[in-house]
mmCIF file of C-alpha atoms in Angstrom:
data_model
loop_
_atom_site.group_PDB
_atom_site.id
_atom_site.type_symbol
_atom_site.label_atom_id
_atom_site.label_comp_id
_atom_site.label_asym_id
_atom_site.label_seq_id
_atom_site.Cartn_x
_atom_site.Cartn_y
_atom_site.Cartn_z
ATOM 1 C CA UNK A 1359 114.533 87.262 120.291
ATOM 2 C CA UNK A 1360 113.437 89.989 122.725
ATOM 3 C CA UNK A 1361 110.994 92.474 121.161
ATOM 4 C CA UNK A 1362 113.099 95.520 122.030
ATOM 5 C CA UNK A 1363 111.256 97.738 119.503
ATOM 6 C CA UNK A 1364 107.702 96.840 120.616
ATOM 7 C CA UNK A 1365 106.778 95.583 117.140
ATOM 8 C CA UNK A 1366 104.510 92.738 118.286
ATOM 9 C CA UNK A 1367 101.146 92.564 119.982
ATOM 10 C CA UNK A 1368 101.697 88.787 120.177
ATOM 11 C CA UNK A 1369 105.169 87.337 119.672
ATOM 12 C CA UNK A 1370 104.181 83.860 120.857
ATOM 13 C CA UNK A 1371 102.420 82.948 117.617
ATOM 14 C CA UNK A 1372 104.289 80.449 115.492
ATOM 15 C CA UNK A 1373 102.784 78.659 112.516
ATOM 16 C CA UNK A 1374 104.971 76.234 110.621
ATOM 17 C CA UNK A 1375 105.005 76.136 106.805
ATOM 18 C CA UNK A 1376 102.627 73.804 105.012
ATOM 19 C CA UNK A 1377 104.773 73.503 101.888
ATOM 20 C CA UNK A 1378 108.261 73.971 100.511
ATOM 21 C CA UNK A 1379 108.763 76.736 97.986
ATOM 22 C CA UNK A 1380 110.466 80.003 97.166
ATOM 23 C CA UNK A 1381 110.094 81.332 100.731
ATOM 24 C CA UNK A 1382 111.505 78.248 102.480
ATOM 25 C CA UNK A 1383 113.575 79.182 105.514
ATOM 26 C CA UNK A 1384 112.120 82.707 105.735
ATOM 27 C CA UNK A 1385 110.231 84.011 108.743
ATOM 28 C CA UNK A 1386 107.458 86.589 108.542
ATOM 29 C CA UNK A 1387 105.116 88.604 110.734
ATOM 30 C CA UNK A 1388 101.618 89.890 110.001
ATOM 31 C CA UNK A 1389 99.669 93.002 110.938
ATOM 32 C CA UNK A 1390 97.001 92.406 113.553
ATOM 33 C CA UNK A 1391 94.173 92.617 111.018
ATOM 34 C CA UNK A 1392 94.873 89.273 109.317
ATOM 35 C CA UNK A 1393 93.013 86.207 110.527
ATOM 36 C CA UNK A 1394 95.227 83.553 112.032
ATOM 37 C CA UNK A 1395 93.412 80.541 113.392
ATOM 38 C CA UNK A 1396 93.050 80.794 117.182
ATOM 39 C CA UNK A 1397 94.181 84.437 117.432
ATOM 40 C CA UNK A 1398 91.668 87.188 118.228
ATOM 41 C CA UNK A 1399 92.531 90.378 116.326
ATOM 42 C CA UNK A 1400 92.549 93.684 118.198
ATOM 43 C CA UNK A 1401 92.898 95.877 115.089
ATOM 44 C CA UNK A 1402 94.661 98.379 117.345
ATOM 45 C CA UNK A 1403 91.729 98.840 119.722
ATOM 46 C CA UNK A 1404 90.837 96.957 122.966
ATOM 47 C CA UNK A 1405 87.110 97.345 122.340
ATOM 48 C CA UNK A 1406 87.466 95.587 118.996
ATOM 49 C CA UNK A 1407 89.372 92.796 120.755
ATOM 50 C CA UNK A 1408 86.655 92.546 123.422
ATOM 51 C CA UNK A 1409 83.771 92.302 120.946
ATOM 52 C CA UNK A 1410 85.192 89.850 118.399
ATOM 53 C CA UNK A 1411 86.099 86.170 118.371
ATOM 54 C CA UNK A 1412 89.002 84.268 116.914
ATOM 55 C CA UNK A 1413 88.660 82.953 113.337
ATOM 56 C CA UNK A 1414 88.402 79.297 112.434
ATOM 57 C CA UNK A 1415 90.843 79.568 109.542
ATOM 58 C CA UNK A 1416 93.774 81.643 108.325
ATOM 59 C CA UNK A 1417 93.440 84.510 105.881
ATOM 60 C CA UNK A 1418 94.079 83.388 102.297
ATOM 61 C CA UNK A 1419 97.340 85.361 102.204
ATOM 62 C CA UNK A 1420 98.655 83.531 105.270
ATOM 63 C CA UNK A 1421 97.866 80.140 103.724
ATOM 64 C CA UNK A 1422 99.697 81.103 100.529
ATOM 65 C CA UNK A 1423 102.815 82.229 102.380
ATOM 66 C CA UNK A 1424 102.853 79.081 104.521
ATOM 67 C CA UNK A 1425 102.427 76.958 101.390
ATOM 68 C CA UNK A 1426 105.469 78.711 99.891
ATOM 69 C CA UNK A 1427 107.642 77.599 102.794
ATOM 70 C CA UNK A 1428 107.614 80.638 105.101
ATOM 71 C CA UNK A 1429 107.145 80.430 108.889
ATOM 72 C CA UNK A 1430 104.827 82.855 110.689
ATOM 73 C CA UNK A 1431 106.451 84.090 113.921
ATOM 74 C CA UNK A 1432 104.360 86.968 115.254
ATOM 75 C CA UNK A 1433 101.403 89.358 115.093
ATOM 76 C CA UNK A 1434 102.309 93.046 114.874
ATOM 77 C CA UNK A 1435 100.820 96.295 116.145
ATOM 78 C CA UNK A 1436 98.629 98.573 114.057
ATOM 79 C CA UNK A 1437 96.992 101.977 114.427
ATOM 80 C CA UNK A 1438 93.375 101.890 115.596
ATOM 81 C CA UNK A 1439 91.181 100.357 112.884
ATOM 82 C CA UNK A 1440 94.026 101.154 110.458
ATOM 83 C CA UNK A 1441 92.885 104.802 110.246
ATOM 84 C CA UNK A 1442 96.208 106.664 110.610
ATOM 85 C CA UNK A 1443 99.580 107.066 108.946
ATOM 86 C CA UNK A 1444 101.557 107.754 112.140
ATOM 87 C CA UNK A 1445 102.012 104.418 113.894
ATOM 88 C CA UNK A 1446 101.205 105.838 117.334
ATOM 89 C CA UNK A 1447 98.694 103.923 119.469
ATOM 90 C CA UNK A 1448 97.415 105.232 122.817
ATOM 91 C CA UNK A 1449 96.268 101.752 123.920
ATOM 92 C CA UNK A 1450 99.206 99.534 122.998
ATOM 93 C CA UNK A 1451 102.060 101.993 122.617
ATOM 94 C CA UNK A 1452 104.117 103.132 119.643
ATOM 95 C CA UNK A 1453 106.586 100.710 118.036
ATOM 96 C CA UNK A 1454 110.111 102.123 118.074
ATOM 97 C CA UNK A 1455 111.583 103.018 114.693
ATOM 98 C CA UNK A 1456 114.931 101.153 114.448
ATOM 99 C CA UNK A 1457 116.105 103.304 111.539
ATOM 100 C CA UNK A 1458 115.224 106.688 113.062
ATOM 101 C CA UNK A 1459 115.115 106.620 116.883
ATOM 102 C CA UNK A 1460 112.855 109.295 118.337
ATOM 103 C CA UNK A 1461 110.720 109.449 115.207
ATOM 104 C CA UNK A 1462 107.398 107.794 114.447
ATOM 105 C CA UNK A 1463 107.472 104.489 112.567
ATOM 106 C CA UNK A 1464 104.559 105.381 110.289
ATOM 107 C CA UNK A 1465 101.242 103.587 110.155
ATOM 108 C CA UNK A 1466 99.027 101.882 110.106
ATOM 109 C CA UNK A 1467 101.273 98.856 109.423
ATOM 110 C CA UNK A 1468 103.708 100.193 112.011
ATOM 111 C CA UNK A 1469 104.574 96.960 113.779
ATOM 112 C CA UNK A 1470 105.144 95.068 110.537
ATOM 113 C CA UNK A 1471 107.632 97.676 109.310
ATOM 114 C CA UNK A 1472 109.437 97.744 112.651
ATOM 115 C CA UNK A 1473 109.599 93.923 112.780
ATOM 116 C CA UNK A 1474 111.491 93.931 109.475
ATOM 117 C CA UNK A 1475 113.650 96.999 110.153
ATOM 118 C CA UNK A 1476 114.591 95.591 113.552
ATOM 119 C CA UNK A 1477 115.672 92.278 112.036
ATOM 120 C CA UNK A 1478 113.056 90.149 113.809
ATOM 121 C CA UNK A 1479 111.719 88.617 110.567
ATOM 122 C CA UNK A 1480 112.784 88.377 106.916
ATOM 123 C CA UNK A 1481 109.597 90.047 105.656
ATOM 124 C CA UNK A 1482 106.245 91.210 106.988
ATOM 125 C CA UNK A 1483 102.711 91.679 105.722
ATOM 126 C CA UNK A 1484 100.545 94.755 106.193
ATOM 127 C CA UNK A 1485 97.612 96.472 104.559
ATOM 128 C CA UNK A 1486 97.689 99.662 102.535
ATOM 129 C CA UNK A 1487 94.560 101.780 102.018
ATOM 130 C CA UNK A 1488 95.875 105.339 102.064
ATOM 131 C CA UNK A 1489 99.596 104.626 102.373
ATOM 132 C CA UNK A 1490 99.815 102.243 105.329
ATOM 133 C CA UNK A 1491 102.622 100.146 103.825
ATOM 134 C CA UNK A 1492 104.285 102.792 101.685
ATOM 135 C CA UNK A 1493 104.641 105.338 104.500
ATOM 136 C CA UNK A 1494 106.106 103.091 107.241
ATOM 137 C CA UNK A 1495 108.450 101.553 104.650
ATOM 138 C CA UNK A 1496 109.682 105.062 103.870
ATOM 139 C CA UNK A 1497 110.077 106.068 107.528
ATOM 140 C CA UNK A 1498 111.795 102.814 108.560
ATOM 141 C CA UNK A 1499 114.230 102.555 105.624
ATOM 142 C CA UNK A 1500 112.624 99.579 103.873
ATOM 143 C CA UNK A 1501 111.392 98.389 100.540
ATOM 144 C CA UNK A 1502 107.599 98.358 100.538
ATOM 145 C CA UNK A 1503 105.028 97.286 97.980
ATOM 146 C CA UNK A 1504 101.368 98.091 97.430
ATOM 147 C CA UNK A 1505 99.907 95.898 94.641
ATOM 148 C CA UNK A 1506 97.270 96.619 92.032
ATOM 149 C CA UNK A 1507 93.894 96.719 93.722
ATOM 150 C CA UNK A 1508 92.309 93.244 93.935
ATOM 151 C CA UNK A 1509 95.532 91.545 92.792
ATOM 152 C CA UNK A 1510 95.996 89.866 96.185
ATOM 153 C CA UNK A 1511 93.135 88.290 98.118
ATOM 154 C CA UNK A 1512 91.686 90.235 101.069
ATOM 155 C CA UNK A 1513 89.678 87.253 102.324
ATOM 156 C CA UNK A 1514 90.227 86.994 106.060
ATOM 157 C CA UNK A 1515 91.438 90.588 106.432
ATOM 158 C CA UNK A 1516 89.584 93.192 108.509
ATOM 159 C CA UNK A 1517 88.494 95.949 106.070
ATOM 160 C CA UNK A 1518 88.908 99.704 106.314
ATOM 161 C CA UNK A 1519 87.703 101.069 102.971
ATOM 162 C CA UNK A 1520 87.228 98.081 100.636
ATOM 163 C CA UNK A 1521 87.645 99.794 97.257
ATOM 164 C CA UNK A 1522 91.057 101.080 98.397
ATOM 165 C CA UNK A 1523 92.275 98.262 100.684
ATOM 166 C CA UNK A 1524 95.240 96.198 99.524
ATOM 167 C CA UNK A 1525 97.575 93.638 101.065
ATOM 168 C CA UNK A 1526 101.162 94.942 101.003
ATOM 169 C CA UNK A 1527 104.548 93.778 102.240
ATOM 170 C CA UNK A 1528 107.938 94.929 103.551
ATOM 171 C CA UNK A 1529 111.501 93.664 103.137
ATOM 172 C CA UNK A 1530 115.015 94.927 103.676
ATOM 173 C CA UNK A 1531 116.048 93.997 100.133
ATOM 174 C CA UNK A 1532 114.435 94.035 96.711
ATOM 175 C CA UNK A 1533 114.944 90.337 96.020
ATOM 176 C CA UNK A 1534 112.989 89.268 99.107
ATOM 177 C CA UNK A 1535 110.253 91.739 98.185
ATOM 178 C CA UNK A 1536 110.102 90.141 94.733
ATOM 179 C CA UNK A 1537 110.023 86.618 96.187
ATOM 180 C CA UNK A 1538 107.001 87.458 98.348
ATOM 181 C CA UNK A 1539 105.302 88.794 95.223
ATOM 182 C CA UNK A 1540 105.983 85.492 93.477
ATOM 183 C CA UNK A 1541 104.028 83.760 96.238
ATOM 184 C CA UNK A 1542 101.089 86.166 96.385
ATOM 185 C CA UNK A 1543 100.516 87.714 92.976
ATOM 186 C CA UNK A 1544 98.529 86.207 90.114
ATOM 187 C CA UNK A 1545 100.300 85.103 86.957
ATOM 188 C CA UNK A 1546 103.162 82.779 86.165
ATOM 189 C CA UNK A 1547 106.212 83.057 88.443
ATOM 190 C CA UNK A 1548 109.749 83.086 87.129
ATOM 191 C CA UNK A 1549 110.576 79.402 86.500
ATOM 192 C CA UNK A 1550 112.548 77.785 89.311
ATOM 193 C CA UNK A 1551 116.194 77.435 88.343
ATOM 194 C CA UNK A 1552 115.885 79.703 85.308
ATOM 195 C CA UNK A 1553 119.319 80.951 84.242
ATOM 196 C CA UNK A 1554 120.884 82.957 81.472
ATOM 197 C CA UNK A 1555 118.644 83.853 78.535
ATOM 198 C CA UNK A 1556 115.678 81.956 80.015
ATOM 199 C CA UNK A 1557 115.819 84.092 83.154
ATOM 200 C CA UNK A 1558 116.327 87.268 81.135
ATOM 201 C CA UNK A 1559 113.243 86.557 79.025
ATOM 202 C CA UNK A 1560 111.196 85.697 82.091
ATOM 203 C CA UNK A 1561 111.909 88.984 83.853
ATOM 204 C CA UNK A 1562 112.594 91.370 80.965
ATOM 205 C CA UNK A 1563 111.320 94.866 81.778
ATOM 206 C CA UNK A 1564 108.455 96.239 79.639
ATOM 207 C CA UNK A 1565 109.078 99.778 80.861
ATOM 208 C CA UNK A 1566 110.354 102.183 78.194
ATOM 209 C CA UNK A 1567 109.284 105.618 79.431
ATOM 210 C CA UNK A 1568 110.189 107.431 82.654
ATOM 211 C CA UNK A 1569 107.690 110.045 83.853
ATOM 212 C CA UNK A 1570 108.535 112.362 86.753
ATOM 213 C CA UNK A 1571 105.446 113.815 88.447
ATOM 214 C CA UNK A 1572 106.307 117.496 88.715
ATOM 215 C CA UNK A 1573 103.380 118.399 90.971
ATOM 216 C CA UNK A 1574 104.221 115.521 93.329
ATOM 217 C CA UNK A 1575 107.824 116.684 93.650
ATOM 218 C CA UNK A 1576 106.626 120.176 94.550
ATOM 219 C CA UNK A 1577 105.291 118.639 97.774
ATOM 220 C CA UNK A 1578 108.706 117.258 98.763
ATOM 221 C CA UNK A 1579 110.951 118.969 101.275
ATOM 222 C CA UNK A 1580 114.120 120.352 99.756
ATOM 223 C CA UNK A 1581 116.468 117.871 101.424
ATOM 224 C CA UNK A 1582 114.349 114.996 100.100
ATOM 225 C CA UNK A 1583 114.416 116.361 96.546
ATOM 226 C CA UNK A 1584 118.167 116.967 96.790
ATOM 227 C CA UNK A 1585 118.841 113.466 98.114
ATOM 228 C CA UNK A 1586 117.060 111.838 95.171
ATOM 229 C CA UNK A 1587 118.545 114.051 92.434
ATOM 230 C CA UNK A 1588 121.314 111.561 91.676
ATOM 231 C CA UNK A 1589 118.911 108.624 91.518
ATOM 232 C CA UNK A 1590 116.644 110.504 89.096
ATOM 233 C CA UNK A 1591 119.684 111.255 86.925
ATOM 234 C CA UNK A 1592 120.652 107.557 86.861
ATOM 235 C CA UNK A 1593 117.100 106.591 85.932
ATOM 236 C CA UNK A 1594 117.153 109.133 83.139
ATOM 237 C CA UNK A 1595 120.352 107.524 81.843
ATOM 238 C CA UNK A 1596 118.751 104.067 82.051
ATOM 239 C CA UNK A 1597 115.648 105.141 80.103
ATOM 240 C CA UNK A 1598 117.395 107.567 77.754
ATOM 241 C CA UNK A 1599 115.153 110.472 78.757
ATOM 242 C CA UNK A 1600 112.695 111.552 81.374
ATOM 243 C CA UNK A 1601 109.364 113.246 80.871
ATOM 244 C CA UNK A 1602 108.236 115.858 83.382
ATOM 245 C CA UNK A 1603 104.466 115.944 83.724
ATOM 246 C CA UNK A 1604 101.854 117.592 85.947
ATOM 247 C CA UNK A 1605 99.642 114.595 86.546
ATOM 248 C CA UNK A 1606 96.770 116.476 88.224
ATOM 249 C CA UNK A 1607 95.794 119.613 86.258
ATOM 250 C CA UNK A 1608 93.205 120.482 88.925
ATOM 251 C CA UNK A 1609 95.770 119.999 91.719
ATOM 252 C CA UNK A 1610 96.752 117.011 93.818
ATOM 253 C CA UNK A 1611 94.877 118.532 96.760
ATOM 254 C CA UNK A 1612 91.665 117.896 94.820
ATOM 255 C CA UNK A 1613 92.717 114.279 94.251
ATOM 256 C CA UNK A 1614 93.390 113.912 97.968
ATOM 257 C CA UNK A 1615 89.954 115.301 98.861
ATOM 258 C CA UNK A 1616 88.364 112.899 96.378
ATOM 259 C CA UNK A 1617 90.201 110.019 98.057
ATOM 260 C CA UNK A 1618 89.284 111.109 101.606
ATOM 261 C CA UNK A 1619 85.581 111.486 100.843
ATOM 262 C CA UNK A 1620 85.285 108.044 99.265
ATOM 263 C CA UNK A 1621 87.441 106.468 101.960
ATOM 264 C CA UNK A 1622 85.342 108.111 104.677
ATOM 265 C CA UNK A 1623 82.073 106.915 103.167
ATOM 266 C CA UNK A 1624 83.402 103.361 102.946
ATOM 267 C CA UNK A 1625 84.771 103.426 106.510
ATOM 268 C CA UNK A 1626 81.379 104.546 107.797
ATOM 269 C CA UNK A 1627 79.708 101.749 105.845
ATOM 270 C CA UNK A 1628 82.184 99.134 107.095
ATOM 271 C CA UNK A 1629 82.360 100.111 110.768
ATOM 272 C CA UNK A 1630 79.637 102.661 111.539
ATOM 273 C CA UNK A 1631 77.180 100.158 113.004
ATOM 274 C CA UNK A 1632 79.834 98.649 115.294
ATOM 275 C CA UNK A 1633 80.944 102.106 116.463
ATOM 276 C CA UNK A 1634 77.367 103.182 117.184
ATOM 277 C CA UNK A 1635 76.649 99.992 119.138
ATOM 278 C CA UNK A 1636 79.906 99.559 121.086
ATOM 279 C CA UNK A 1637 80.965 103.210 121.550
ATOM 280 C CA UNK A 1638 84.651 102.302 121.493
ATOM 281 C CA UNK A 1639 87.281 104.494 123.099
ATOM 282 C CA UNK A 1640 89.479 105.997 120.373
ATOM 283 C CA UNK A 1641 92.492 108.294 120.564
ATOM 284 C CA UNK A 1642 91.513 111.937 119.891
ATOM 285 C CA UNK A 1643 92.813 111.993 116.314
ATOM 286 C CA UNK A 1644 91.111 108.699 115.395
ATOM 287 C CA UNK A 1645 87.898 109.748 117.144
ATOM 288 C CA UNK A 1646 87.920 113.003 115.174
ATOM 289 C CA UNK A 1647 88.271 111.197 111.863
ATOM 290 C CA UNK A 1648 85.545 108.719 112.745
ATOM 291 C CA UNK A 1649 83.229 111.593 113.668
ATOM 292 C CA UNK A 1650 84.093 113.300 110.369
ATOM 293 C CA UNK A 1651 82.938 110.211 108.447
ATOM 294 C CA UNK A 1652 79.573 110.581 110.194
ATOM 295 C CA UNK A 1653 79.134 114.036 108.623
ATOM 296 C CA UNK A 1654 79.528 112.778 105.038
ATOM 297 C CA UNK A 1655 76.302 112.618 103.025
ATOM 298 C CA UNK A 1656 75.282 109.652 100.841
ATOM 299 C CA UNK A 1657 74.669 111.974 97.873
ATOM 300 C CA UNK A 1658 78.386 112.808 97.833
ATOM 301 C CA UNK A 1659 79.296 109.276 96.774
ATOM 302 C CA UNK A 1660 78.183 109.201 93.115
ATOM 303 C CA UNK A 1661 79.999 112.395 92.017
ATOM 304 C CA UNK A 1662 83.088 111.358 94.002
ATOM 305 C CA UNK A 1663 83.193 108.003 92.198
ATOM 306 C CA UNK A 1664 82.861 109.748 88.832
ATOM 307 C CA UNK A 1665 85.810 111.955 89.753
ATOM 308 C CA UNK A 1666 87.779 108.891 90.743
ATOM 309 C CA UNK A 1667 87.125 107.210 87.398
ATOM 310 C CA UNK A 1668 88.246 110.332 85.530
ATOM 311 C CA UNK A 1669 91.498 110.384 87.507
ATOM 312 C CA UNK A 1670 92.022 106.684 86.956
ATOM 313 C CA UNK A 1671 91.558 107.236 83.209
ATOM 314 C CA UNK A 1672 94.034 110.123 83.321
ATOM 315 C CA UNK A 1673 96.751 107.889 84.771
ATOM 316 C CA UNK A 1674 95.923 104.961 82.493
ATOM 317 C CA UNK A 1675 96.380 107.230 79.473
ATOM 318 C CA UNK A 1676 99.579 108.714 80.883
ATOM 319 C CA UNK A 1677 101.241 105.386 81.699
ATOM 320 C CA UNK A 1678 99.941 103.243 78.848
ATOM 321 C CA UNK A 1679 101.600 99.840 79.118
ATOM 322 C CA UNK A 1680 105.238 100.941 79.001
ATOM 323 C CA UNK A 1681 105.831 103.779 81.505
ATOM 324 C CA UNK A 1682 106.643 104.172 85.182
ATOM 325 C CA UNK A 1683 105.816 107.246 87.250
ATOM 326 C CA UNK A 1684 108.304 108.569 89.812
ATOM 327 C CA UNK A 1685 107.116 110.376 92.960
ATOM 328 C CA UNK A 1686 108.517 110.930 96.462
ATOM 329 C CA UNK A 1687 106.961 108.401 98.834
ATOM 330 C CA UNK A 1688 106.525 111.076 101.510
ATOM 331 C CA UNK A 1689 107.384 114.787 101.663
ATOM 332 C CA UNK A 1690 110.294 114.078 103.983
ATOM 333 C CA UNK A 1691 111.609 111.946 106.814
ATOM 334 C CA UNK A 1692 109.422 110.680 109.645
ATOM 335 C CA UNK A 1693 108.121 113.347 112.049
ATOM 336 C CA UNK A 1694 109.374 113.254 115.619
ATOM 337 C CA UNK A 1695 107.440 111.373 118.282
ATOM 338 C CA UNK A 1696 105.282 113.798 120.250
ATOM 339 C CA UNK A 1697 104.959 116.308 117.400
ATOM 340 C CA UNK A 1698 102.042 118.656 118.014
ATOM 341 C CA UNK A 1699 98.765 117.494 116.498
ATOM 342 C CA UNK A 1700 98.344 120.508 114.206
ATOM 343 C CA UNK A 1701 101.809 120.029 112.706
ATOM 344 C CA UNK A 1702 101.093 116.348 112.089
ATOM 345 C CA UNK A 1703 97.810 117.187 110.349
ATOM 346 C CA UNK A 1704 99.531 119.728 108.087
ATOM 347 C CA UNK A 1705 102.117 117.125 107.167
ATOM 348 C CA UNK A 1706 99.357 114.523 106.658
ATOM 349 C CA UNK A 1707 97.632 116.896 104.218
ATOM 350 C CA UNK A 1708 100.725 116.887 101.981
ATOM 351 C CA UNK A 1709 101.434 113.207 102.512
ATOM 352 C CA UNK A 1710 97.949 112.107 101.420
ATOM 353 C CA UNK A 1711 98.304 114.077 98.205
ATOM 354 C CA UNK A 1712 101.185 111.761 97.331
ATOM 355 C CA UNK A 1713 99.629 108.484 98.462
ATOM 356 C CA UNK A 1714 96.249 109.236 96.844
ATOM 357 C CA UNK A 1715 97.756 109.001 93.346
ATOM 358 C CA UNK A 1716 98.093 105.215 93.237
ATOM 359 C CA UNK A 1717 95.214 104.794 95.679
ATOM 360 C CA UNK A 1718 92.620 106.475 93.480
ATOM 361 C CA UNK A 1719 93.762 104.618 90.389
ATOM 362 C CA UNK A 1720 94.340 101.239 92.056
ATOM 363 C CA UNK A 1721 97.923 101.079 90.742
ATOM 364 C CA UNK A 1722 100.932 99.123 92.030
ATOM 365 C CA UNK A 1723 103.509 101.237 93.867
ATOM 366 C CA UNK A 1724 106.985 100.302 95.046
ATOM 367 C CA UNK A 1725 108.900 102.408 97.554
ATOM 368 C CA UNK A 1726 112.710 102.261 97.551
ATOM 369 C CA UNK A 1727 114.735 103.256 100.638
ATOM 370 C CA UNK A 1728 117.323 106.007 100.779
ATOM 371 C CA UNK A 1729 118.678 108.646 103.152
ATOM 372 C CA UNK A 1730 118.683 112.430 103.252
ATOM 373 C CA UNK A 1731 121.732 114.537 104.094
ATOM 374 C CA UNK A 1732 121.009 114.093 107.813
ATOM 375 C CA UNK A 1733 121.072 110.318 107.475
ATOM 376 C CA UNK A 1734 117.329 109.898 108.015
ATOM 377 C CA UNK A 1735 115.361 107.370 105.943
ATOM 378 C CA UNK A 1736 113.370 108.697 102.990
ATOM 379 C CA UNK A 1737 111.593 106.934 100.148
ATOM 380 C CA UNK A 1738 111.386 107.102 96.368
ATOM 381 C CA UNK A 1739 108.280 105.583 94.794
ATOM 382 C CA UNK A 1740 107.751 103.976 91.419
ATOM 383 C CA UNK A 1741 104.168 103.584 90.163
ATOM 384 C CA UNK A 1742 103.446 101.194 87.300
ATOM 385 C CA UNK A 1743 100.372 100.504 85.151
ATOM 386 C CA UNK A 1744 97.646 98.335 86.661
ATOM 387 C CA UNK A 1745 98.510 94.643 86.561
ATOM 388 C CA UNK A 1746 102.256 95.210 86.083
ATOM 389 C CA UNK A 1747 103.074 94.150 89.657
ATOM 390 C CA UNK A 1748 105.479 91.329 88.833
ATOM 391 C CA UNK A 1749 107.206 93.439 86.223
ATOM 392 C CA UNK A 1750 107.729 96.265 88.720
ATOM 393 C CA UNK A 1751 109.137 93.943 91.393
ATOM 394 C CA UNK A 1752 111.388 92.226 88.848
ATOM 395 C CA UNK A 1753 112.664 95.583 87.602
ATOM 396 C CA UNK A 1754 113.482 96.676 91.161
ATOM 397 C CA UNK A 1755 115.309 93.426 91.967
ATOM 398 C CA UNK A 1756 117.319 93.523 88.745
ATOM 399 C CA UNK A 1757 118.150 97.182 89.279
ATOM 400 C CA UNK A 1758 119.363 96.564 92.838
ATOM 401 C CA UNK A 1759 121.423 93.557 91.703
ATOM 402 C CA UNK A 1760 123.140 95.564 88.968
ATOM 403 C CA UNK A 1761 124.101 98.276 91.464
ATOM 404 C CA UNK A 1762 125.248 95.786 94.092
ATOM 405 C CA UNK A 1763 122.919 97.330 96.663
ATOM 406 C CA UNK A 1764 123.354 96.143 100.233
ATOM 407 C CA UNK A 1765 120.438 94.454 101.973
ATOM 408 C CA UNK A 1766 120.770 96.944 104.826
ATOM 409 C CA UNK A 1767 118.338 99.857 104.894
ATOM 410 C CA UNK A 1768 119.452 103.182 103.534
ATOM 411 C CA UNK A 1769 121.888 101.945 100.880
ATOM 412 C CA UNK A 1770 119.550 102.089 97.893
ATOM 413 C CA UNK A 1771 120.540 105.458 96.455
#
């Protein structure tokens, strides 16, 4: 298949499955930060490609997917060193958003999202540190999943900020998203061939309370809030009530700053020595962020980590073991390609306030596709308690099945 949407940095890679399981017959692509034997990762930057060698073995995640029957069919583009949410790359070009032509695909797992939205593969793997799966899923009209931190192995994955990095994945339908989770997540999968009451018991939802994050919804554009009003009403009917809660008494902007400081300190620790030695050529926005990490002081780390723990405790208390939290995935639809830098930074400021919620607390987050009144893709996110990854994916698949949702993007409302 011709890569008409520029999703792939290498579409000649093909690795056959090593086993036969739940993903048999499915094809997948991976973000160019995962080790695949014989492939040299660029991580979105030619200088990284020039100064690194190919790995001797696959990343653990790749081995698990191959063992479950899936076939790897390509390596996808990413933003430089995964440090953006836009999906634009000055070195390798910007993948074209199949669901919203003329608009950015979202990053940094841009190519993986486009590979799925364009129909090139059944599912794709990315990484999510500050929203790099959730945001492109939203912009490209896909289901996307960011698991509980440390739930899925990061061995063989190039890091960005290790205490926030997660492996995430994209699919056009909730059942495929769930199936990938069965292959990657810890715990007992739903028994093969389970039917009737056995299946119901295996995937029964533990969620009893629906919490709507009022302060998160205040960041949404009006057409996004309006588009999801009906879905929120149907969720309220499903749960019997909904609780409106301001999750960040000090303001989500403070949570976002907390996230950025810790992320920046970890990025500097992970890549500062390489940057100082190689002097790589970065795009202006990436270069500016990398320079900003240089200005952070080591003494900022301890108080920032204490703040993070307090915010994690706040969400743990709020969710308990029986609630889900509803937030908009992004303030609105994807910005247009070529948007002025200042406008993109203002939008990024609001966007990071939304993505920092699950990021700070290390919680699983599912984004569900929908459309606004203009027909552009938007996303609704569901955040669950830590460790409730399978339960969240099962709930989403059951919910989509009950509504008879099409596998095509944009029909999830």
